[in-house]
Amino acid sequence: MKRSSLRDIGEFGLIQRIAHKAKRRDASVLVGIGDDAAVITSPLSPLIKGEMGGVVPLLVTADSLVEDVHFRRNSPPDALGWKALAVSISDIAAMGGVPEHYLLSISVPEGISVEYLDLFVKGMADAAKKYKLSLIGGDTTSSPDKLYISVTVLGRGSERVLLRSGARPGDKIFVSGTLGDSALGLKILEKETENKKVERTGRFTDSPIRRFLIDRHLRPVPRVKEGVELAKSGMVTSMMDISDGLLGDLGHICEQSRVGARIWLDRLPLSRGFMGLSGGYGGIELVLNGGEDYELLFTVGEKDDIFSKCRSTYRCIGEILREKDIEVIDKDGCPYTTKKRGYEHFRE
Ligand code: ADP
Ligand code: MG
């Protein structure tokens, strides 16, 4: 049998291959593989009526966290539990939906203690309480070496489920919060762990600014309220959450909407903490390609004023173009060339 390398096709090539080989026509799948969450109906769905009397679709999303790929065993277990659920909640928020239930599957190696798992579950339950989700099942197995966590979240969409595919030339591009904090937080965390400054408990002895950035990495805040507000506005043409980096994820919107985009470097929202500390760690590259921001990235019709319908703060960072390419422009109008575009498993 021919042996090809996953490095050649990458994470997204593999997903496409699986989708192609396993595909089946099914009228109950409104949106399948390719967006932040799947949108499905079932014969029972008509029993659930939405505000406008229509059918409320079910949203489903799954994410895995793997030890030594997504986290280190010595990072705080309660934060790990929070994050494992928060990243999937973020995918439901990215559809403009409300998360409601979740399933937790874990494969646990011998070296993990009961107390570690108690803290992990505490962090997850904290996120579930904050966003009002109930645990309804899952699976538990042993593992030969690493800790594997997989979370599935079910949610409900409003009648306007926001997809990655609706952006049109002329639309403005927005984000829901500052970018690059999480990637910088990870760099600081790795450096401090090396220097033994971070305790296993995750109580950092250092400055509030460092703590803010590390928290943005360890305890992301999914934008559920904002997602619902944006879905209700009726002005959003496409939306997703930023998990793999601004440029990589904007690439998914562009690909699925068959458009291109221009990003204005000087309009990207940065936190004060980021501006103060990013210098030695790669600066603007972390903002464009760092990932794990879990902010919403969305597009709005050219003539629409999103602030007339929404109370949250959003920042306009660019515009959608007809030409199928993404360009980044600095404050003098000169093109900025980046080293890479987003995070992709098997290619790092
Ligand atoms: P996100 O970052 O929003 O979680 P991903 O990039 O992980 O999205 O996945 C992109 C799309 O591919 C999603 O619709 C996801 O459900 C789907 N997908 C990923 N892995 C698989 C798989 N092994 N089988 C089927 N679909 C998959
Ligand atoms: Mg997503």
Short mmCIF file of C-alpha atoms and ligand atoms in Angstrom, two decimals:
data_model
loop_
_atom_site.label_atom_id
_atom_site.label_comp_id
_atom_site.label_asym_id
_atom_site.label_seq_id
_atom_site.Cartn_x
_atom_site.Cartn_y
_atom_site.Cartn_z
CA MET A 1 0.00 0.00 0.00
CA LYS A 2 1.26 3.48 -0.87
CA ARG A 3 2.13 5.51 2.24
CA SER A 4 1.57 9.26 1.99
CA SER A 5 2.52 11.73 4.70
CA LEU A 6 -0.11 13.70 6.62
CA ARG A 7 2.30 16.60 6.43
CA ASP A 8 1.57 16.83 2.68
CA ILE A 9 -2.19 17.19 3.03
CA GLY A 10 -2.28 18.86 6.46
CA GLU A 11 -5.15 18.94 8.96
CA PHE A 12 -7.62 20.52 6.55
CA GLY A 13 -6.68 18.19 3.70
CA LEU A 14 -7.34 15.24 6.00
CA ILE A 15 -10.74 16.62 7.07
CA GLN A 16 -11.71 17.11 3.40
CA ARG A 17 -10.65 13.55 2.62
CA ILE A 18 -12.69 12.12 5.49
CA ALA A 19 -15.69 14.26 4.52
CA HIS A 20 -15.44 13.15 0.89
CA LYS A 21 -15.09 9.44 1.64
CA ALA A 22 -17.81 9.33 4.31
CA LYS A 23 -20.34 11.66 2.72
CA ARG A 24 -24.01 10.69 2.55
CA ARG A 25 -27.01 12.71 1.47
CA ASP A 26 -29.32 13.46 4.41
CA ALA A 27 -32.06 16.09 4.44
CA SER A 28 -31.82 16.53 8.21
CA VAL A 29 -28.25 17.92 7.93
CA LEU A 30 -28.66 21.61 7.10
CA VAL A 31 -24.93 22.41 7.49
CA GLY A 32 -22.46 19.52 7.76
CA ILE A 33 -18.67 19.39 7.95
CA GLY A 34 -16.91 22.71 7.34
CA ASP A 35 -18.34 25.29 9.74
CA ASP A 36 -17.83 25.93 13.47
CA ALA A 37 -20.77 23.66 14.32
CA ALA A 38 -23.11 21.39 12.38
CA VAL A 39 -26.74 22.51 11.98
CA ILE A 40 -29.29 19.70 12.05
CA THR A 41 -33.01 19.16 12.35
CA SER A 42 -34.79 15.97 13.32
CA PRO A 43 -38.37 14.82 12.84
CA LEU A 44 -38.91 16.00 16.42
CA SER A 45 -37.64 19.52 15.80
CA PRO A 46 -40.98 20.95 14.67
CA LEU A 47 -42.09 20.52 18.29
CA ILE A 48 -39.65 23.26 19.24
CA LYS A 49 -40.83 26.58 17.89
CA GLY A 50 -38.61 29.64 17.72
CA GLU A 51 -39.51 33.26 18.32
CA MET A 52 -40.84 33.66 14.80
CA GLY A 53 -42.70 30.35 14.88
CA GLY A 54 -40.12 28.52 12.75
CA VAL A 55 -38.07 25.44 13.53
CA VAL A 56 -35.09 26.00 15.83
CA PRO A 57 -32.14 24.01 14.48
CA LEU A 58 -29.82 22.01 16.71
CA LEU A 59 -26.12 22.95 16.71
CA VAL A 60 -23.44 20.33 17.41
CA THR A 61 -19.67 20.71 17.77
CA ALA A 62 -16.77 18.58 19.07
CA ASP A 63 -13.21 19.48 20.10
CA SER A 64 -10.28 17.51 21.49
CA LEU A 65 -7.45 18.55 23.75
CA VAL A 66 -4.39 16.31 23.71
CA GLU A 67 -1.61 16.39 26.31
CA ASP A 68 1.63 17.81 24.87
CA VAL A 69 -0.20 19.08 21.76
CA HIS A 70 -2.72 21.47 23.38
CA PHE A 71 -1.58 21.53 27.01
CA ARG A 72 1.14 20.38 29.42
CA ARG A 73 0.31 18.17 32.36
CA ASN A 74 1.78 20.71 34.79
CA SER A 75 -0.61 23.47 33.70
CA PRO A 76 -3.45 24.10 36.19
CA PRO A 77 -6.07 21.32 35.85
CA ASP A 78 -9.03 23.58 36.72
CA ALA A 79 -8.06 25.93 33.88
CA LEU A 80 -7.76 22.91 31.57
CA GLY A 81 -11.34 21.88 32.45
CA TRP A 82 -12.60 25.42 31.85
CA LYS A 83 -10.84 25.64 28.49
CA ALA A 84 -11.91 22.19 27.28
CA LEU A 85 -15.54 23.30 27.50
CA ALA A 86 -15.04 26.98 26.63
CA VAL A 87 -13.54 26.28 23.19
CA SER A 88 -16.59 24.27 22.11
CA ILE A 89 -18.97 26.84 23.60
CA SER A 90 -17.11 29.35 21.43
CA ASP A 91 -17.99 27.31 18.30
CA ILE A 92 -21.69 27.49 19.20
CA ALA A 93 -21.32 31.26 19.84
CA ALA A 94 -19.70 31.52 16.39
CA MET A 95 -22.98 30.32 14.83
CA GLY A 96 -24.96 32.90 16.83
CA GLY A 97 -26.38 30.08 18.98
CA VAL A 98 -26.91 29.29 22.65
CA PRO A 99 -25.08 26.25 24.14
CA GLU A 100 -27.23 23.94 26.28
CA HIS A 101 -25.76 20.45 26.84
CA TYR A 102 -22.38 18.73 26.67
CA LEU A 103 -20.73 15.31 26.65
CA LEU A 104 -17.26 14.68 28.10
CA SER A 105 -15.00 11.85 26.93
CA ILE A 106 -11.65 11.31 28.64
CA SER A 107 -8.84 8.79 28.27
CA VAL A 108 -6.71 8.89 31.41
CA PRO A 109 -3.16 7.52 31.91
CA GLU A 110 -2.08 5.98 35.21
CA GLY A 111 0.05 8.96 36.25
CA ILE A 112 -2.98 11.27 36.69
CA SER A 113 -4.40 11.47 40.24
CA VAL A 114 -8.03 11.58 41.32
CA GLU A 115 -7.38 15.04 42.83
CA TYR A 116 -6.10 16.29 39.45
CA LEU A 117 -9.30 15.05 37.79
CA ASP A 118 -11.45 16.58 40.55
CA LEU A 119 -9.90 19.97 39.83
CA PHE A 120 -10.31 19.42 36.08
CA VAL A 121 -14.03 18.67 36.53
CA LYS A 122 -14.39 21.67 38.87
CA GLY A 123 -13.04 24.00 36.16
CA MET A 124 -15.34 22.47 33.58
CA ALA A 125 -18.34 22.73 35.91
CA ASP A 126 -17.49 26.40 36.54
CA ALA A 127 -17.70 27.09 32.79
CA ALA A 128 -20.91 25.03 32.54
CA LYS A 129 -22.45 27.03 35.38
CA LYS A 130 -21.47 30.38 33.90
CA TYR A 131 -22.86 29.52 30.45
CA LYS A 132 -25.77 27.37 31.76
CA LEU A 133 -24.88 23.99 30.22
CA SER A 134 -25.70 20.54 31.58
CA LEU A 135 -23.44 17.49 31.30
CA ILE A 136 -25.52 14.69 29.74
CA GLY A 137 -22.99 11.91 29.10
CA GLY A 138 -19.62 10.95 27.66
CA ASP A 139 -17.11 8.15 27.91
CA THR A 140 -14.16 7.22 30.14
CA THR A 141 -11.25 4.92 29.28
CA SER A 142 -7.65 4.29 30.34
CA SER A 143 -4.83 5.55 28.15
CA PRO A 144 -1.29 4.16 27.79
CA ASP A 145 0.51 7.49 28.07
CA LYS A 146 -1.16 10.84 27.56
CA LEU A 147 -4.37 12.49 28.78
CA TYR A 148 -6.96 12.91 26.01
CA ILE A 149 -10.03 15.10 26.43
CA SER A 150 -12.90 15.35 23.98
CA VAL A 151 -15.93 17.56 24.48
CA THR A 152 -19.12 17.68 22.42
CA VAL A 153 -21.47 20.62 22.89
CA LEU A 154 -25.07 20.82 21.73
CA GLY A 155 -26.77 24.15 21.35
CA ARG A 156 -29.70 25.85 19.79
CA GLY A 157 -29.51 28.24 16.88
CA SER A 158 -31.71 31.22 16.38
CA GLU A 159 -33.53 31.39 13.08
CA ARG A 160 -30.56 33.20 11.67
CA VAL A 161 -27.68 30.77 12.05
CA LEU A 162 -24.52 32.60 11.00
CA LEU A 163 -22.25 30.63 8.66
CA ARG A 164 -18.75 31.16 7.32
CA SER A 165 -20.05 31.36 3.77
CA GLY A 166 -22.06 34.59 3.46
CA ALA A 167 -19.43 37.36 3.09
CA ARG A 168 -19.78 39.63 0.03
CA PRO A 169 -17.38 42.08 -1.62
CA GLY A 170 -17.70 45.47 0.10
CA ASP A 171 -18.65 43.97 3.50
CA LYS A 172 -16.74 45.29 6.50
CA ILE A 173 -14.78 42.87 8.72
CA PHE A 174 -15.10 43.07 12.52
CA VAL A 175 -13.67 41.35 15.62
CA SER A 176 -15.19 41.17 19.10
CA GLY A 177 -12.05 41.81 21.17
CA THR A 178 -8.28 42.12 21.37
CA LEU A 179 -6.07 39.69 19.43
CA GLY A 180 -2.71 38.09 20.24
CA ASP A 181 -3.12 38.03 24.05
CA SER A 182 -3.49 34.26 24.24
CA ALA A 183 -0.49 33.52 22.02
CA LEU A 184 1.64 35.97 24.02
CA GLY A 185 0.29 34.50 27.28
CA LEU A 186 1.42 31.04 26.14
CA LYS A 187 4.92 32.32 25.32
CA ILE A 188 5.19 33.97 28.73
CA LEU A 189 3.82 30.85 30.43
CA GLU A 190 6.36 28.62 28.70
CA LYS A 191 9.21 30.94 29.62
CA GLU A 192 8.08 31.25 33.22
CA THR A 193 7.52 27.51 33.60
CA GLU A 194 11.08 27.06 32.38
CA ASN A 195 12.23 29.50 35.03
CA LYS A 196 10.04 27.69 37.62
CA LYS A 197 8.10 30.90 38.37
CA VAL A 198 4.69 29.33 37.80
CA GLU A 199 3.41 26.96 40.44
CA ARG A 200 1.39 23.90 39.52
CA THR A 201 -1.68 25.53 41.05
CA GLY A 202 -1.53 28.28 38.46
CA ARG A 203 -1.33 31.02 41.07
CA PHE A 204 1.12 33.31 39.44
CA THR A 205 3.46 35.27 41.63
CA ASP A 206 4.13 37.78 38.90
CA SER A 207 2.64 41.06 37.62
CA PRO A 208 -1.09 41.58 36.89
CA ILE A 209 -0.29 42.21 33.21
CA ARG A 210 1.44 38.86 32.82
CA ARG A 211 -1.38 37.23 34.70
CA PHE A 212 -3.97 38.84 32.39
CA LEU A 213 -2.16 37.51 29.31
CA ILE A 214 -1.66 34.01 30.75
CA ASP A 215 -5.33 33.94 31.76
CA ARG A 216 -6.37 34.85 28.23
CA HIS A 217 -4.55 31.67 27.19
CA LEU A 218 -5.63 29.34 30.01
CA ARG A 219 -9.20 30.58 30.54
CA PRO A 220 -10.67 31.86 27.25
CA VAL A 221 -14.03 33.64 27.47
CA PRO A 222 -16.43 32.51 24.72
CA ARG A 223 -18.51 35.36 23.26
CA VAL A 224 -21.98 33.85 23.60
CA LYS A 225 -23.86 37.06 24.44
CA GLU A 226 -22.18 38.84 21.55
CA GLY A 227 -22.92 35.98 19.12
CA VAL A 228 -26.62 36.06 19.95
CA GLU A 229 -26.74 39.86 19.69
CA LEU A 230 -25.04 39.71 16.29
CA ALA A 231 -27.39 36.99 15.01
CA LYS A 232 -30.37 39.09 16.10
CA SER A 233 -29.03 42.25 14.43
CA GLY A 234 -29.78 40.83 10.98
CA MET A 235 -26.72 42.67 9.64
CA VAL A 236 -24.06 39.96 9.88
CA THR A 237 -23.32 38.17 6.60
CA SER A 238 -20.75 35.61 7.89
CA MET A 239 -19.18 34.69 11.21
CA MET A 240 -16.70 32.30 12.87
CA ASP A 241 -14.56 32.25 15.98
CA ILE A 242 -10.80 32.73 15.84
CA SER A 243 -9.11 29.57 17.07
CA ASP A 244 -6.27 29.07 14.59
CA GLY A 245 -5.19 32.71 14.07
CA LEU A 246 -6.82 35.73 12.38
CA LEU A 247 -5.39 35.20 8.88
CA GLY A 248 -5.91 31.44 8.79
CA ASP A 249 -9.49 31.72 9.98
CA LEU A 250 -10.30 34.70 7.76
CA GLY A 251 -8.99 32.42 5.00
CA HIS A 252 -11.82 29.97 5.83
CA ILE A 253 -14.45 32.73 5.53
CA CYS A 254 -12.92 33.89 2.23
CA GLU A 255 -12.69 30.39 0.80
CA GLN A 256 -16.25 29.48 1.71
CA SER A 257 -17.62 32.85 0.59
CA ARG A 258 -15.42 32.86 -2.57
CA VAL A 259 -14.04 36.32 -1.83
CA GLY A 260 -10.81 37.96 -0.66
CA ALA A 261 -10.04 40.46 2.09
CA ARG A 262 -7.94 43.45 3.14
CA ILE A 263 -6.87 43.87 6.76
CA TRP A 264 -5.63 47.20 8.13
CA LEU A 265 -2.74 46.52 10.49
CA ASP A 266 -3.14 49.75 12.48
CA ARG A 267 -6.81 49.00 13.27
CA LEU A 268 -6.27 45.61 14.91
CA PRO A 269 -7.38 45.85 18.56
CA LEU A 270 -4.53 45.20 21.01
CA SER A 271 -4.71 45.08 24.80
CA ARG A 272 -2.50 47.33 26.90
CA GLY A 273 -0.82 44.22 28.27
CA PHE A 274 -0.03 43.03 24.76
CA MET A 275 1.37 46.40 23.70
CA GLY A 276 3.56 46.50 26.79
CA LEU A 277 5.07 43.04 26.60
CA SER A 278 4.84 41.68 23.03
CA GLY A 279 8.06 43.30 21.77
CA GLY A 280 10.42 40.49 22.67
CA TYR A 281 8.02 37.72 21.65
CA GLY A 282 7.25 38.26 17.97
CA GLY A 283 4.87 41.27 18.16
CA ILE A 284 2.38 41.58 15.32
CA GLU A 285 2.88 37.99 14.08
CA LEU A 286 1.16 36.83 17.29
CA VAL A 287 -1.82 39.03 16.41
CA LEU A 288 -2.11 37.78 12.82
CA ASN A 289 -1.26 34.10 13.30
CA GLY A 290 -1.05 33.32 17.02
CA GLY A 291 -4.47 31.73 17.49
CA GLU A 292 -6.63 30.68 20.44
CA ASP A 293 -8.10 34.18 20.74
CA TYR A 294 -11.67 32.80 20.77
CA GLU A 295 -12.96 36.18 19.62
CA LEU A 296 -15.70 36.39 16.99
CA LEU A 297 -14.68 37.33 13.45
CA PHE A 298 -17.61 38.53 11.33
CA THR A 299 -18.62 40.54 8.31
CA VAL A 300 -21.33 43.20 8.02
CA GLY A 301 -23.04 44.62 4.93
CA GLU A 302 -21.33 47.73 3.51
CA LYS A 303 -24.18 50.13 4.32
CA ASP A 304 -25.17 48.60 7.67
CA ASP A 305 -24.33 50.25 10.98
CA ILE A 306 -23.80 47.40 13.43
CA PHE A 307 -23.59 49.81 16.37
CA SER A 308 -27.18 50.96 15.79
CA LYS A 309 -28.34 47.42 16.72
CA CYS A 310 -25.62 46.19 19.12
CA ARG A 311 -24.38 47.28 22.55
CA SER A 312 -21.11 45.31 22.73
CA THR A 313 -17.87 46.81 21.47
CA TYR A 314 -16.61 45.56 18.13
CA ARG A 315 -13.71 46.79 16.03
CA CYS A 316 -13.75 47.16 12.23
CA ILE A 317 -10.42 45.75 10.99
CA GLY A 318 -10.84 45.48 7.24
CA GLU A 319 -13.04 44.88 4.22
CA ILE A 320 -14.05 42.04 1.92
CA LEU A 321 -12.71 42.20 -1.65
CA ARG A 322 -13.74 40.56 -4.90
CA GLU A 323 -10.17 39.35 -5.65
CA LYS A 324 -9.61 36.00 -3.93
CA ASP A 325 -6.60 36.88 -1.81
CA ILE A 326 -5.95 38.27 1.66
CA GLU A 327 -3.78 41.37 1.92
CA VAL A 328 -2.52 43.09 5.05
CA ILE A 329 -1.88 46.85 4.74
CA ASP A 330 0.14 48.96 7.17
CA LYS A 331 -0.72 52.53 8.19
CA ASP A 332 1.10 54.01 5.17
CA GLY A 333 -0.85 51.78 2.80
CA CYS A 334 2.12 49.47 2.17
CA PRO A 335 1.57 45.70 2.01
CA TYR A 336 2.82 43.73 5.02
CA THR A 337 4.02 40.19 4.30
CA THR A 338 3.59 37.63 7.06
CA LYS A 339 5.69 34.55 7.60
CA LYS A 340 2.83 32.05 7.85
CA ARG A 341 -0.95 31.83 7.87
CA GLY A 342 -2.69 30.29 10.88
CA TYR A 343 -2.12 27.06 12.80
CA GLU A 344 -2.60 23.70 11.11
CA HIS A 345 -2.04 20.30 12.75
CA PHE A 346 0.53 18.01 11.01
CA ARG A 347 2.18 21.10 9.46
CA GLU A 348 3.70 22.78 12.53
P1 ADP B 1 -13.05 24.65 14.71
O1 ADP B 1 -11.65 25.21 14.79
O2 ADP B 1 -14.10 25.68 14.53
O3 ADP B 1 -13.36 23.67 15.84
P2 ADP B 1 -12.01 22.74 12.82
O4 ADP B 1 -11.01 23.48 12.02
O5 ADP B 1 -11.54 21.88 13.96
O6 ADP B 1 -13.10 23.78 13.35
O7 ADP B 1 -12.89 21.80 11.89
C1 ADP B 1 -13.42 22.28 10.67
C2 ADP B 1 -14.65 21.46 10.29
O8 ADP B 1 -14.30 20.11 10.04
C3 ADP B 1 -15.73 21.40 11.36
O9 ADP B 1 -16.98 21.45 10.71
C4 ADP B 1 -15.53 20.02 12.00
O10 ADP B 1 -16.73 19.50 12.56
C5 ADP B 1 -15.05 19.19 10.83
N1 ADP B 1 -14.18 18.06 11.23
C6 ADP B 1 -12.98 18.12 11.84
N2 ADP B 1 -12.44 16.90 12.03
C7 ADP B 1 -13.34 16.00 11.53
C8 ADP B 1 -13.40 14.57 11.43
N3 ADP B 1 -12.40 13.79 11.90
N4 ADP B 1 -14.50 14.01 10.86
C9 ADP B 1 -15.51 14.78 10.43
N5 ADP B 1 -15.52 16.13 10.46
C10 ADP B 1 -14.46 16.76 11.02
MG MG B 2 -14.49 27.50 15.35
#
